[in-house]
Every structure is written in structure tokens, then in C-alpha cells.
mmCIF file of C-alpha atoms and ligand atoms in Angstrom:
data_model
loop_
_atom_site.group_PDB
_atom_site.id
_atom_site.type_symbol
_atom_site.label_atom_id
_atom_site.label_comp_id
_atom_site.label_asym_id
_atom_site.label_seq_id
_atom_site.Cartn_x
_atom_site.Cartn_y
_atom_site.Cartn_z
ATOM 1 C CA MET A 1279 -55.787 62.460 57.323
ATOM 2 C CA GLU A 1280 -54.345 59.987 59.794
ATOM 3 C CA LYS A 1281 -54.252 56.469 58.392
ATOM 4 C CA ILE A 1282 -54.996 53.619 60.765
ATOM 5 C CA TYR A 1283 -54.236 50.044 59.796
ATOM 6 C CA LEU A 1284 -56.349 47.475 61.659
ATOM 7 C CA ASP A 1285 -55.853 44.435 59.449
ATOM 8 C CA HIS A 1286 -52.742 42.821 60.926
ATOM 9 C CA ALA A 1287 -54.282 39.347 60.642
ATOM 10 C CA ALA A 1288 -54.256 39.730 56.847
ATOM 11 C CA THR A 1289 -50.647 40.853 56.828
ATOM 12 C CA THR A 1290 -48.237 43.147 58.661
ATOM 13 C CA TYR A 1291 -45.654 45.694 57.532
ATOM 14 C CA VAL A 1292 -42.023 44.591 57.756
ATOM 15 C CA LYS A 1293 -40.306 46.089 60.788
ATOM 16 C CA GLU A 1294 -37.467 48.472 59.946
ATOM 17 C CA GLU A 1295 -34.975 46.344 61.921
ATOM 18 C CA VAL A 1296 -36.045 43.258 59.983
ATOM 19 C CA PHE A 1297 -35.672 45.059 56.652
ATOM 20 C CA GLU A 1298 -32.206 46.325 57.636
ATOM 21 C CA LYS A 1299 -31.106 42.795 58.552
ATOM 22 C CA MET A 1300 -32.356 41.471 55.206
ATOM 23 C CA LYS A 1301 -30.758 44.091 52.948
ATOM 24 C CA PRO A 1302 -27.160 42.785 52.711
ATOM 25 C CA TYR A 1303 -28.497 39.418 51.558
ATOM 26 C CA PHE A 1304 -29.952 40.986 48.412
ATOM 27 C CA THR A 1305 -26.881 42.903 47.360
ATOM 28 C CA GLU A 1306 -23.688 41.777 49.110
ATOM 29 C CA ILE A 1307 -24.136 38.308 50.564
ATOM 30 C CA PHE A 1308 -26.038 37.027 47.564
ATOM 31 C CA GLY A 1309 -24.262 33.694 47.056
ATOM 32 C CA ASN A 1310 -26.219 30.486 46.682
ATOM 33 C CA PRO A 1311 -26.102 28.814 50.107
ATOM 34 C CA SER A 1312 -25.464 25.502 48.342
ATOM 35 C CA SER A 1313 -22.298 26.810 46.652
ATOM 36 C CA LEU A 1314 -18.971 25.755 48.082
ATOM 37 C CA HIS A 1315 -17.087 29.042 47.590
ATOM 38 C CA SER A 1316 -16.999 31.730 50.226
ATOM 39 C CA TYR A 1317 -19.972 33.652 48.746
ATOM 40 C CA GLY A 1318 -22.083 30.555 49.204
ATOM 41 C CA GLN A 1319 -20.679 29.636 52.575
ATOM 42 C CA THR A 1320 -21.335 33.089 54.059
ATOM 43 C CA ALA A 1321 -24.957 32.801 52.927
ATOM 44 C CA SER A 1322 -25.152 29.233 54.183
ATOM 45 C CA TYR A 1323 -23.935 30.375 57.589
ATOM 46 C CA ALA A 1324 -26.731 32.966 57.761
ATOM 47 C CA VAL A 1325 -29.336 30.323 56.882
ATOM 48 C CA ALA A 1326 -27.997 28.018 59.606
ATOM 49 C CA GLU A 1327 -28.144 30.881 62.122
ATOM 50 C CA ALA A 1328 -31.750 31.618 61.130
ATOM 51 C CA ARG A 1329 -32.668 27.953 61.496
ATOM 52 C CA ASN A 1330 -31.087 27.864 64.972
ATOM 53 C CA THR A 1331 -33.051 30.940 66.008
ATOM 54 C CA VAL A 1332 -36.357 29.425 64.897
ATOM 55 C CA ALA A 1333 -35.513 26.105 66.588
ATOM 56 C CA LYS A 1334 -34.680 27.841 69.855
ATOM 57 C CA ILE A 1335 -37.955 29.760 69.904
ATOM 58 C CA LEU A 1336 -40.042 26.657 69.087
ATOM 59 C CA ASN A 1337 -37.902 24.495 71.400
ATOM 60 C CA CYS A 1338 -37.003 21.937 68.762
ATOM 61 C CA LEU A 1339 -33.893 20.818 66.890
ATOM 62 C CA PRO A 1340 -32.633 22.828 63.904
ATOM 63 C CA THR A 1341 -33.057 19.646 61.834
ATOM 64 C CA GLU A 1342 -36.786 19.790 62.571
ATOM 65 C CA VAL A 1343 -37.173 23.232 60.939
ATOM 66 C CA TYR A 1344 -37.994 23.350 57.213
ATOM 67 C CA PHE A 1345 -38.190 26.686 55.420
ATOM 68 C CA THR A 1346 -41.074 26.971 52.952
ATOM 69 C CA SER A 1347 -42.532 29.741 50.799
ATOM 70 C CA CYS A 1348 -45.542 30.501 53.021
ATOM 71 C CA GLY A 1349 -48.037 29.235 55.580
ATOM 72 C CA THR A 1350 -50.219 27.792 52.853
ATOM 73 C CA GLU A 1351 -47.334 25.675 51.578
ATOM 74 C CA SER A 1352 -46.534 24.467 55.094
ATOM 75 C CA ASP A 1353 -50.153 23.385 55.612
ATOM 76 C CA ASN A 1354 -50.199 21.625 52.243
ATOM 77 C CA TRP A 1355 -46.964 19.803 52.961
ATOM 78 C CA ALA A 1356 -48.067 18.603 56.400
ATOM 79 C CA ILE A 1357 -51.434 17.278 55.234
ATOM 80 C CA ARG A 1358 -50.546 15.985 51.777
ATOM 81 C CA GLY A 1359 -47.324 14.551 53.145
ATOM 82 C CA ILE A 1360 -49.087 12.320 55.666
ATOM 83 C CA ALA A 1361 -51.767 11.412 53.106
ATOM 84 C CA LYS A 1362 -49.141 10.371 50.557
ATOM 85 C CA LYS A 1363 -47.235 8.344 53.125
ATOM 86 C CA LYS A 1364 -50.338 6.445 54.251
ATOM 87 C CA GLY A 1365 -52.049 6.130 50.874
ATOM 88 C CA LYS A 1366 -55.530 6.056 52.371
ATOM 89 C CA GLY A 1367 -57.346 6.759 55.590
ATOM 90 C CA HIS A 1368 -59.260 9.255 57.696
ATOM 91 C CA ILE A 1369 -58.316 12.819 58.639
ATOM 92 C CA ILE A 1370 -59.759 14.889 61.483
ATOM 93 C CA THR A 1371 -59.781 18.666 61.164
ATOM 94 C CA SER A 1372 -62.233 21.444 62.068
ATOM 95 C CA ILE A 1373 -64.803 23.462 60.172
ATOM 96 C CA VAL A 1374 -63.103 26.753 61.135
ATOM 97 C CA GLU A 1375 -59.683 26.041 59.588
ATOM 98 C CA HIS A 1376 -58.023 28.371 57.098
ATOM 99 C CA PRO A 1377 -58.755 27.501 53.432
ATOM 100 C CA ALA A 1378 -55.165 26.232 53.163
ATOM 101 C CA VAL A 1379 -56.239 23.329 55.382
ATOM 102 C CA ILE A 1380 -59.933 22.980 54.450
ATOM 103 C CA GLU A 1381 -59.397 22.987 50.695
ATOM 104 C CA THR A 1382 -56.446 20.624 50.951
ATOM 105 C CA CYS A 1383 -58.623 18.172 52.884
ATOM 106 C CA GLN A 1384 -61.456 18.568 50.346
ATOM 107 C CA GLU A 1385 -58.985 17.799 47.566
ATOM 108 C CA LEU A 1386 -57.920 14.635 49.391
ATOM 109 C CA GLU A 1387 -61.570 13.595 49.752
ATOM 110 C CA LYS A 1388 -61.749 13.502 45.950
ATOM 111 C CA ASN A 1389 -58.864 11.046 46.071
ATOM 112 C CA GLY A 1390 -60.592 8.631 48.405
ATOM 113 C CA PHE A 1391 -59.557 9.915 51.826
ATOM 114 C CA THR A 1392 -62.300 10.521 54.369
ATOM 115 C CA VAL A 1393 -62.402 13.672 56.484
ATOM 116 C CA THR A 1394 -64.243 14.684 59.647
ATOM 117 C CA TYR A 1395 -64.716 18.447 59.958
ATOM 118 C CA LEU A 1396 -65.314 18.965 63.669
ATOM 119 C CA PRO A 1397 -67.973 21.541 64.513
ATOM 120 C CA VAL A 1398 -67.366 24.411 66.960
ATOM 121 C CA ASP A 1399 -69.480 25.938 69.721
ATOM 122 C CA LYS A 1400 -70.731 29.509 69.646
ATOM 123 C CA LEU A 1401 -67.373 30.806 70.851
ATOM 124 C CA GLY A 1402 -65.531 29.013 68.066
ATOM 125 C CA MET A 1403 -64.078 26.197 70.192
ATOM 126 C CA ILE A 1404 -63.932 22.573 69.141
ATOM 127 C CA SER A 1405 -64.931 19.971 71.721
ATOM 128 C CA VAL A 1406 -62.131 17.661 72.873
ATOM 129 C CA GLU A 1407 -64.791 15.031 73.623
ATOM 130 C CA GLU A 1408 -66.075 15.201 70.043
ATOM 131 C CA LEU A 1409 -62.532 14.945 68.778
ATOM 132 C CA LYS A 1410 -62.010 11.777 70.821
ATOM 133 C CA ASN A 1411 -65.223 10.295 69.459
ATOM 134 C CA ALA A 1412 -64.254 11.123 65.884
ATOM 135 C CA ILE A 1413 -61.097 9.015 66.023
ATOM 136 C CA GLN A 1414 -61.330 5.841 63.924
ATOM 137 C CA GLU A 1415 -59.139 2.800 63.414
ATOM 138 C CA ASP A 1416 -57.857 4.334 60.186
ATOM 139 C CA THR A 1417 -57.348 7.942 61.358
ATOM 140 C CA ILE A 1418 -53.998 9.053 59.919
ATOM 141 C CA LEU A 1419 -53.871 12.742 60.908
ATOM 142 C CA ILE A 1420 -55.364 15.333 63.223
ATOM 143 C CA SER A 1421 -54.983 18.938 62.022
ATOM 144 C CA ILE A 1422 -56.436 21.661 64.244
ATOM 145 C CA MET A 1423 -55.451 25.324 64.052
ATOM 146 C CA PHE A 1424 -53.813 26.975 67.063
ATOM 147 C CA ALA A 1425 -55.847 30.177 66.810
ATOM 148 C CA ASN A 1426 -58.499 31.254 64.362
ATOM 149 C CA ASN A 1427 -57.772 34.015 61.855
ATOM 150 C CA GLU A 1428 -61.268 35.516 61.858
ATOM 151 C CA VAL A 1429 -62.398 35.488 65.477
ATOM 152 C CA GLY A 1430 -59.103 34.788 67.268
ATOM 153 C CA THR A 1431 -60.359 31.821 69.311
ATOM 154 C CA ILE A 1432 -57.471 29.768 70.733
ATOM 155 C CA GLN A 1433 -58.013 25.981 70.684
ATOM 156 C CA PRO A 1434 -57.033 23.594 73.530
ATOM 157 C CA ILE A 1435 -53.877 22.520 71.677
ATOM 158 C CA GLU A 1436 -52.187 20.644 74.518
ATOM 159 C CA GLU A 1437 -55.260 18.515 75.218
ATOM 160 C CA ILE A 1438 -55.633 17.719 71.519
ATOM 161 C CA ALA A 1439 -51.951 16.796 71.260
ATOM 162 C CA LYS A 1440 -52.263 14.502 74.257
ATOM 163 C CA ILE A 1441 -55.160 12.587 72.725
ATOM 164 C CA ALA A 1442 -53.320 12.310 69.402
ATOM 165 C CA LYS A 1443 -50.252 10.968 71.154
ATOM 166 C CA GLU A 1444 -52.239 8.361 73.104
ATOM 167 C CA LYS A 1445 -53.702 7.116 69.834
ATOM 168 C CA LYS A 1446 -50.357 7.441 68.013
ATOM 169 C CA ILE A 1447 -51.867 9.767 65.408
ATOM 170 C CA PRO A 1448 -49.682 12.585 64.031
ATOM 171 C CA PHE A 1449 -50.899 16.026 65.123
ATOM 172 C CA HIS A 1450 -50.451 19.105 62.935
ATOM 173 C CA THR A 1451 -51.378 22.634 63.948
ATOM 174 C CA ASP A 1452 -51.702 25.692 61.713
ATOM 175 C CA ALA A 1453 -50.146 28.264 64.051
ATOM 176 C CA VAL A 1454 -49.903 31.023 61.443
ATOM 177 C CA GLN A 1455 -52.070 33.422 63.485
ATOM 178 C CA ALA A 1456 -50.803 32.380 66.900
ATOM 179 C CA MET A 1457 -47.092 32.636 66.151
ATOM 180 C CA GLY A 1458 -45.639 35.804 67.574
ATOM 181 C CA ALA A 1459 -48.673 36.331 69.811
ATOM 182 C CA VAL A 1460 -48.617 33.234 72.019
ATOM 183 C CA ARG A 1461 -45.610 31.328 73.380
ATOM 184 C CA ILE A 1462 -45.396 27.953 71.668
ATOM 185 C CA ASP A 1463 -43.146 25.122 72.860
ATOM 186 C CA VAL A 1464 -43.629 22.241 70.427
ATOM 187 C CA LYS A 1465 -41.981 19.653 72.700
ATOM 188 C CA GLU A 1466 -43.842 20.601 75.848
ATOM 189 C CA MET A 1467 -47.128 20.900 73.958
ATOM 190 C CA GLY A 1468 -46.621 17.599 72.104
ATOM 191 C CA ILE A 1469 -46.990 19.045 68.612
ATOM 192 C CA ASP A 1470 -45.743 16.860 65.715
ATOM 193 C CA MET A 1471 -46.039 19.422 62.915
ATOM 194 C CA LEU A 1472 -46.575 23.173 62.989
ATOM 195 C CA SER A 1473 -47.015 25.799 60.256
ATOM 196 C CA LEU A 1474 -45.983 29.432 60.571
ATOM 197 C CA SER A 1475 -45.569 32.371 58.195
ATOM 198 C CA ALA A 1476 -43.335 35.450 58.570
ATOM 199 C CA HIS A 1477 -45.680 38.075 57.146
ATOM 200 C CA LYS A 1478 -48.085 37.640 60.058
ATOM 201 C CA PHE A 1479 -45.463 38.772 62.607
ATOM 202 C CA TYR A 1480 -43.758 41.759 60.925
ATOM 203 C CA GLY A 1481 -41.542 39.675 58.658
ATOM 204 C CA PRO A 1482 -41.505 39.481 54.853
ATOM 205 C CA LYS A 1483 -44.162 37.842 52.698
ATOM 206 C CA GLY A 1484 -43.134 34.684 50.889
ATOM 207 C CA VAL A 1485 -41.451 32.699 53.629
ATOM 208 C CA GLY A 1486 -42.753 30.238 56.185
ATOM 209 C CA VAL A 1487 -41.703 27.261 58.252
ATOM 210 C CA LEU A 1488 -42.977 23.756 58.690
ATOM 211 C CA TYR A 1489 -41.746 22.197 61.922
ATOM 212 C CA VAL A 1490 -41.697 18.397 61.610
ATOM 213 C CA ARG A 1491 -40.808 16.241 64.601
ATOM 214 C CA ASN A 1492 -37.824 14.042 63.820
ATOM 215 C CA GLY A 1493 -38.921 10.459 63.296
ATOM 216 C CA LEU A 1494 -42.339 11.358 61.950
ATOM 217 C CA GLY A 1495 -41.264 10.255 58.486
ATOM 218 C CA LEU A 1496 -42.957 12.953 56.444
ATOM 219 C CA GLY A 1497 -41.935 12.570 52.788
ATOM 220 C CA LYS A 1498 -40.383 15.119 50.422
ATOM 221 C CA PHE A 1499 -42.589 17.950 49.211
ATOM 222 C CA ILE A 1500 -40.638 19.485 46.336
ATOM 223 C CA THR A 1501 -38.099 17.421 44.416
ATOM 224 C CA GLY A 1502 -35.158 18.843 42.541
ATOM 225 C CA GLY A 1503 -32.264 19.486 44.891
ATOM 226 C CA GLU A 1504 -30.684 18.897 48.239
ATOM 227 C CA GLN A 1505 -32.019 22.035 49.945
ATOM 228 C CA GLU A 1506 -33.813 21.594 53.295
ATOM 229 C CA ARG A 1507 -32.074 18.229 53.702
ATOM 230 C CA GLY A 1508 -33.489 17.020 50.395
ATOM 231 C CA MET A 1509 -37.090 17.443 51.517
ATOM 232 C CA ARG A 1510 -38.006 20.754 49.940
ATOM 233 C CA ALA A 1511 -35.912 21.630 46.911
ATOM 234 C CA GLY A 1512 -35.440 25.107 45.486
ATOM 235 C CA THR A 1513 -32.619 27.620 46.015
ATOM 236 C CA THR A 1514 -32.769 28.821 49.599
ATOM 237 C CA THR A 1515 -33.999 32.426 49.857
ATOM 238 C CA THR A 1516 -31.367 33.672 52.292
ATOM 239 C CA HIS A 1517 -32.800 37.196 52.697
ATOM 240 C CA GLN A 1518 -36.251 35.745 53.395
ATOM 241 C CA VAL A 1519 -35.215 33.247 56.048
ATOM 242 C CA VAL A 1520 -33.010 35.873 57.723
ATOM 243 C CA GLY A 1521 -36.049 38.175 57.741
ATOM 244 C CA LEU A 1522 -38.274 35.455 59.197
ATOM 245 C CA ALA A 1523 -35.844 34.609 62.008
ATOM 246 C CA THR A 1524 -35.221 38.268 62.879
ATOM 247 C CA ALA A 1525 -38.944 39.014 62.973
ATOM 248 C CA LEU A 1526 -39.625 35.947 65.101
ATOM 249 C CA GLU A 1527 -36.926 36.905 67.572
ATOM 250 C CA LEU A 1528 -38.314 40.446 67.849
ATOM 251 C CA ALA A 1529 -41.858 39.136 68.245
ATOM 252 C CA TYR A 1530 -40.883 37.115 71.314
ATOM 253 C CA GLU A 1531 -38.850 39.930 72.882
ATOM 254 C CA ASN A 1532 -40.892 41.275 75.819
ATOM 255 C CA LEU A 1533 -43.920 39.402 74.500
ATOM 256 C CA GLU A 1534 -45.800 39.441 77.795
ATOM 257 C CA GLU A 1535 -45.395 43.206 78.195
ATOM 258 C CA LYS A 1536 -46.495 43.812 74.625
ATOM 259 C CA ASN A 1537 -49.494 41.546 75.123
ATOM 260 C CA VAL A 1538 -50.637 43.436 78.229
ATOM 261 C CA ARG A 1539 -50.754 46.587 76.115
ATOM 262 C CA MET A 1540 -52.396 44.805 73.186
ATOM 263 C CA VAL A 1541 -55.105 43.220 75.332
ATOM 264 C CA GLU A 1542 -55.772 46.597 76.938
ATOM 265 C CA MET A 1543 -56.270 48.178 73.508
ATOM 266 C CA ARG A 1544 -58.370 45.252 72.301
ATOM 267 C CA ASP A 1545 -60.683 45.264 75.293
ATOM 268 C CA TYR A 1546 -60.975 49.062 75.231
ATOM 269 C CA LEU A 1547 -62.049 48.913 71.592
ATOM 270 C CA ILE A 1548 -64.535 46.090 72.221
ATOM 271 C CA LYS A 1549 -66.015 47.786 75.289
ATOM 272 C CA ASN A 1550 -66.479 51.110 73.544
ATOM 273 C CA ILE A 1551 -67.969 49.713 70.360
ATOM 274 C CA LEU A 1552 -70.485 47.613 72.300
ATOM 275 C CA LYS A 1553 -71.336 50.557 74.555
ATOM 276 C CA LYS A 1554 -71.542 53.344 71.981
ATOM 277 C CA ILE A 1555 -73.049 51.526 69.014
ATOM 278 C CA PRO A 1556 -76.407 49.804 69.571
ATOM 279 C CA TYR A 1557 -77.266 46.351 68.154
ATOM 280 C CA THR A 1558 -73.713 45.051 68.194
ATOM 281 C CA THR A 1559 -72.369 41.685 69.379
ATOM 282 C CA LEU A 1560 -68.877 40.358 69.904
ATOM 283 C CA ASN A 1561 -67.981 37.201 67.992
ATOM 284 C CA GLY A 1562 -65.625 34.671 69.547
ATOM 285 C CA HIS A 1563 -64.244 34.005 72.996
ATOM 286 C CA THR A 1564 -63.716 36.787 75.533
ATOM 287 C CA THR A 1565 -60.556 35.372 77.120
ATOM 288 C CA LYS A 1566 -59.279 32.472 75.001
ATOM 289 C CA ARG A 1567 -58.701 34.957 72.241
ATOM 290 C CA LEU A 1568 -55.715 36.362 70.366
ATOM 291 C CA PRO A 1569 -54.584 39.599 72.047
ATOM 292 C CA ASN A 1570 -55.147 41.666 68.903
ATOM 293 C CA ASN A 1571 -58.465 40.358 67.552
ATOM 294 C CA VAL A 1572 -61.779 42.246 67.606
ATOM 295 C CA ASN A 1573 -64.651 40.754 65.605
ATOM 296 C CA ILE A 1574 -68.061 42.364 65.964
ATOM 297 C CA SER A 1575 -71.430 42.063 64.187
ATOM 298 C CA TYR A 1576 -73.492 45.164 63.381
ATOM 299 C CA GLU A 1577 -77.147 44.399 62.948
ATOM 300 C CA PHE A 1578 -79.210 45.529 59.899
ATOM 301 C CA ILE A 1579 -76.212 46.372 57.665
ATOM 302 C CA GLU A 1580 -73.470 44.740 55.628
ATOM 303 C CA GLY A 1581 -69.829 44.509 56.587
ATOM 304 C CA GLU A 1582 -68.680 45.553 53.107
ATOM 305 C CA GLY A 1583 -70.477 48.887 53.510
ATOM 306 C CA ILE A 1584 -68.762 49.551 56.831
ATOM 307 C CA LEU A 1585 -65.392 48.564 55.375
ATOM 308 C CA LEU A 1586 -65.722 50.973 52.441
ATOM 309 C CA LEU A 1587 -66.879 53.917 54.564
ATOM 310 C CA LEU A 1588 -64.083 53.363 57.090
ATOM 311 C CA ASP A 1589 -61.590 53.160 54.249
ATOM 312 C CA MET A 1590 -62.658 56.657 53.184
ATOM 313 C CA ASP A 1591 -61.788 57.740 56.735
ATOM 314 C CA GLY A 1592 -58.348 56.134 56.374
ATOM 315 C CA ILE A 1593 -59.158 53.135 58.538
ATOM 316 C CA ALA A 1594 -58.383 49.656 57.153
ATOM 317 C CA VAL A 1595 -60.465 46.736 58.467
ATOM 318 C CA SER A 1596 -61.678 43.434 57.097
ATOM 319 C CA THR A 1597 -64.867 41.463 56.626
ATOM 320 C CA GLY A 1598 -64.173 37.869 57.556
ATOM 321 C CA SER A 1599 -60.911 36.587 56.185
ATOM 322 C CA ALA A 1600 -59.003 38.428 53.484
ATOM 323 C CA CYS A 1601 -59.457 35.421 51.230
ATOM 324 C CA SER A 1602 -63.251 35.446 51.343
ATOM 325 C CA SER A 1603 -63.633 39.223 51.145
ATOM 326 C CA GLY A 1604 -64.144 40.114 47.535
ATOM 327 C CA SER A 1605 -66.658 37.337 47.349
ATOM 328 C CA LEU A 1606 -69.876 38.362 49.065
ATOM 329 C CA LYS A 1607 -70.387 35.044 50.827
ATOM 330 C CA SER A 1608 -70.974 35.065 54.562
ATOM 331 C CA SER A 1609 -68.092 33.839 56.652
ATOM 332 C CA ARG A 1610 -68.012 30.039 57.008
ATOM 333 C CA VAL A 1611 -66.381 30.512 60.403
ATOM 334 C CA LEU A 1612 -69.165 32.728 61.792
ATOM 335 C CA LEU A 1613 -71.941 30.562 60.334
ATOM 336 C CA SER A 1614 -70.418 27.454 61.879
ATOM 337 C CA MET A 1615 -70.390 29.238 65.249
ATOM 338 C CA GLY A 1616 -74.152 29.596 64.879
ATOM 339 C CA VAL A 1617 -74.092 33.298 64.044
ATOM 340 C CA GLU A 1618 -77.241 34.007 62.067
ATOM 341 C CA GLU A 1619 -76.697 34.728 58.343
ATOM 342 C CA GLY A 1620 -77.638 38.422 58.483
ATOM 343 C CA LEU A 1621 -75.373 39.076 61.440
ATOM 344 C CA ALA A 1622 -72.531 37.131 59.865
ATOM 345 C CA HIS A 1623 -72.858 39.382 56.837
ATOM 346 C CA GLY A 1624 -72.697 42.452 59.040
ATOM 347 C CA SER A 1625 -69.461 41.619 60.792
ATOM 348 C CA ILE A 1626 -66.129 43.412 60.792
ATOM 349 C CA ARG A 1627 -62.765 42.144 61.951
ATOM 350 C CA MET A 1628 -60.262 44.597 63.362
ATOM 351 C CA THR A 1629 -56.816 43.216 64.151
ATOM 352 C CA LEU A 1630 -54.459 45.488 66.039
ATOM 353 C CA GLY A 1631 -50.728 45.893 65.718
ATOM 354 C CA GLU A 1632 -47.780 47.282 67.618
ATOM 355 C CA ARG A 1633 -48.020 50.743 66.013
ATOM 356 C CA ASN A 1634 -51.643 51.240 67.085
ATOM 357 C CA SER A 1635 -52.509 53.275 70.171
ATOM 358 C CA ILE A 1636 -55.412 53.740 72.569
ATOM 359 C CA ASP A 1637 -55.951 57.257 71.178
ATOM 360 C CA GLN A 1638 -56.497 55.787 67.744
ATOM 361 C CA MET A 1639 -59.162 53.504 69.201
ATOM 362 C CA ASP A 1640 -61.249 56.520 70.241
ATOM 363 C CA TYR A 1641 -60.985 57.901 66.709
ATOM 364 C CA VAL A 1642 -61.944 54.517 65.253
ATOM 365 C CA VAL A 1643 -65.042 54.210 67.458
ATOM 366 C CA THR A 1644 -66.204 57.714 66.479
ATOM 367 C CA LYS A 1645 -65.783 57.060 62.758
ATOM 368 C CA LEU A 1646 -67.294 53.603 63.075
ATOM 369 C CA ALA A 1647 -70.362 54.920 64.909
ATOM 370 C CA ASN A 1648 -70.877 57.493 62.125
ATOM 371 C CA SER A 1649 -70.527 54.906 59.377
ATOM 372 C CA VAL A 1650 -72.878 52.460 61.068
ATOM 373 C CA ALA A 1651 -75.503 55.180 61.634
ATOM 374 C CA LYS A 1652 -75.242 56.304 58.003
ATOM 375 C CA LEU A 1653 -75.685 52.770 56.681
ATOM 376 C CA ARG A 1654 -78.543 51.962 59.027
ATOM 377 C CA LYS A 1655 -80.401 55.080 57.908
ATOM 378 C CA MET A 1656 -80.344 53.630 54.383
ATOM 379 C CA SER A 1657 -81.147 50.088 55.463
ATOM 380 C CA PRO A 1658 -84.692 48.826 54.872
ATOM 381 C CA LEU A 1659 -84.141 46.413 57.772
ATOM 382 C CA TYR A 1660 -83.574 49.166 60.293
ATOM 383 C CA GLN A 1661 -86.358 51.209 61.847
ATOM 384 C CA ASP A 1662 -85.260 53.831 64.313
HETATM 385 C C1 LIG B 2517 -52.515 33.762 56.741
HETATM 386 C C2 LIG B 2517 -52.842 32.407 57.150
HETATM 387 C C3 LIG B 2517 -52.433 31.285 56.414
HETATM 388 C C4 LIG B 2517 -51.718 31.411 55.103
HETATM 389 O O1 LIG B 2517 -50.411 31.864 55.241
HETATM 390 P P1 LIG B 2517 -49.664 32.476 53.957
HETATM 391 O O2 LIG B 2517 -48.265 32.661 54.392
HETATM 392 O O3 LIG B 2517 -50.358 33.769 53.660
HETATM 393 O O4 LIG B 2517 -49.816 31.490 52.868
HETATM 394 C C5 LIG B 2517 -52.729 30.035 56.885
HETATM 395 N N1 LIG B 2517 -53.393 29.868 58.038
HETATM 396 C C6 LIG B 2517 -53.811 30.905 58.777
HETATM 397 C C7 LIG B 2517 -54.517 30.654 60.057
HETATM 398 C C8 LIG B 2517 -53.553 32.212 58.366
HETATM 399 O O5 LIG B 2517 -53.977 33.232 59.102
#
């Protein structure tokens, strides 16, 4: 049976070229980059190269790139860092953020900070007007994700950054889903802090970046050594940062061409599902959407049922975000977009990757139509 992986927003495989580049740093060039002997210095050189590569792609200085252990850590550092520096105040974020942002803000609320969770419209977009109105005298941070992990909606990042700059409020964006899919120039876009994670763009799990604009004055996150210019201690994982930089470089090679193909596949899949399976609706924006994201609701049935039947056919999909699957709660993101509870429960996210093909999409639609029909036949809500 052919296996088809359609859950690239949860994580991706590591590209062979990335893996090959990483290998020597496990076995041969294993020195501690902080060591002064040649073992250490060779490793240190590789880390510097990786940092330069990331800086070039983001259009920032290498001294503005901090390697972390993951996207979640980067988000925590950005938000907690500003909170710690200011001591008190008001944070603006959105209701559709990843738990790494939402739960960090909720934690800060327990410590006396106040937080505005901006609502979204039915396409998953925040309103720039509402953002403006939410700003208070004591607003210390605006954190809005670049693109959503469940429905793929891309936020008006440049407009948000402009408002933040006018009001002299630091602006952080969780770009974990957008990185490798959208070109991001932190200087041109006016971004002060940005989180990314390698395992979402064909790099290894366990390594991320927090970009911090020089002069922002974000404090240390992990104490205990001089790594990452004394801001984030812990022995540098040379193989991981080499993997991240290699994957990032590959992701931005011929990006526009790859996106044309990806969007074609995405729209083909959406069109065929909506046409061939009755009582289905697309969630999220039609154009301001990540090139690989398909999120559709199937009336009268539950997403978990579809997921399990498709899995038996070798097709891997997701209900909502990977973090909330396992719990049977409806997606917070879909509910906040005004999707009715039943429909939210009956939604499936398919996120495409570079190894997928149009031919596979036909196979997926056939299997999906069968699964949906089977489940509806058993559903008390559905009457043919
Ligand atoms: C995956 C993801 C994260 C978390 O990144 P990890 O590296 O898995 O910790 C954060 N934000 C968004 C939008 C994500 O998709």
C-alpha cells in the first residue's frame, strides 16, 4: 500500500541532503564549539557559518540570531523576556496563536500582567483596526503569528509591525509555520522578534531560532554559560544548527517555483473535495493562505473517525493541531472563527509537502470520499 503523508504542519521528514550535512558533526567534528583547541574551533566555525546563513535569509545581522531548542522555546523567550524586563504591563496577542504563545500569556496573567486576545473574522484574520484600539498606555508587547498552523491564514504582518513601531511597542511574530513557505525580511517588514523551528521545513527536530533586533534589550533566557553571547546558555548543538541552516537554505532555493506547484496541488485537492464530497466547507482564507494548507469540515461526522479510517488507507492527516488531537476538544482556532461546534469537530487538516504529487491527490479524494460516506452511514445526524 502506498503511504501518503499529509501532515507537514505537524512535522516534516529531514531531507537527505540536510542529514548528510549533519552527519560529520556527530562523529568527526564533535568538539565543543566553546573549546579553544582545533576540535572546538572547527565546530565553532560551522556554527558561525550556520548563523550567517540564517541571518542572510532573514536579512538581519548574525548577532541578531539566537539558536534555541525549538519554536516553543523561542516563543517563550520572546514573551517572557519582555515581561521580565518590564515587570508589569499589557500584552496584545490573538486568540488563534499556537499554545506556545497562548499558554505563556495565560501564565503571565497569573503573575499580574494583562492580556488582550484579539478575535479573528471568519477567515481567521485579525483586524488591524481592533489591534490599534487595543493598544494601551502600558502595552509592552504585541505578539501575532505570521501564519496559522491549523487553517494557514496569513496575517497582515507589515501593517501590524508599522503600528507597533509608531507606538514604540516591541513586535514579536511566531513564524514557525510561515518560515520556508513565505519570504520573510525582518528589516523590511519591521519585525523586532521572530520565532522559527527547523522541523517544520525539512530540518531536524530540537532546534529553532529567535531573531531579536539589536537594541531591543531582551534579557537572558538560560543562565549558565557564554553560549549565544551569554543570552542562552547550554553547549551549542553543532549538528542541529548546521541542519537548521542547511534546511533553511534549501527551503528558499527556487521557493517561488515550488510554491506554484504547491498551490496547484492545494487548490486541486480543495476543489475536488468540495466538488466530490457533499456537505463540505473550506476553513480559512482562499488566497491569504499557506501554499500547503487544506482545512475542510465534513458535516454530520467527527474528524477523528475520518483520521483513523484514512490511516488504515495509509494516509496521514490531522484534526486541528497535533497538540490538541488526542484530546477530543473542538479546535479553539475554528471556534474563534465562528465555525459551529459540530462542524469544528468534523474538520480535517491536510498539509502538503514537497514529496506529494497531484496523482496522490486523486487517490486521497477517492479514499476520503469512501471514509466520509462510511461514517455518515453510521451517523445518527445524517439522513440520506
Ligand atoms: C510547531 C509550531 C510551534 C512549536 O514549535 P516546536 O519547534 O515544535 O516547539 C510554534 N508555533 C507554531 C505556529 C507551530 O506551528
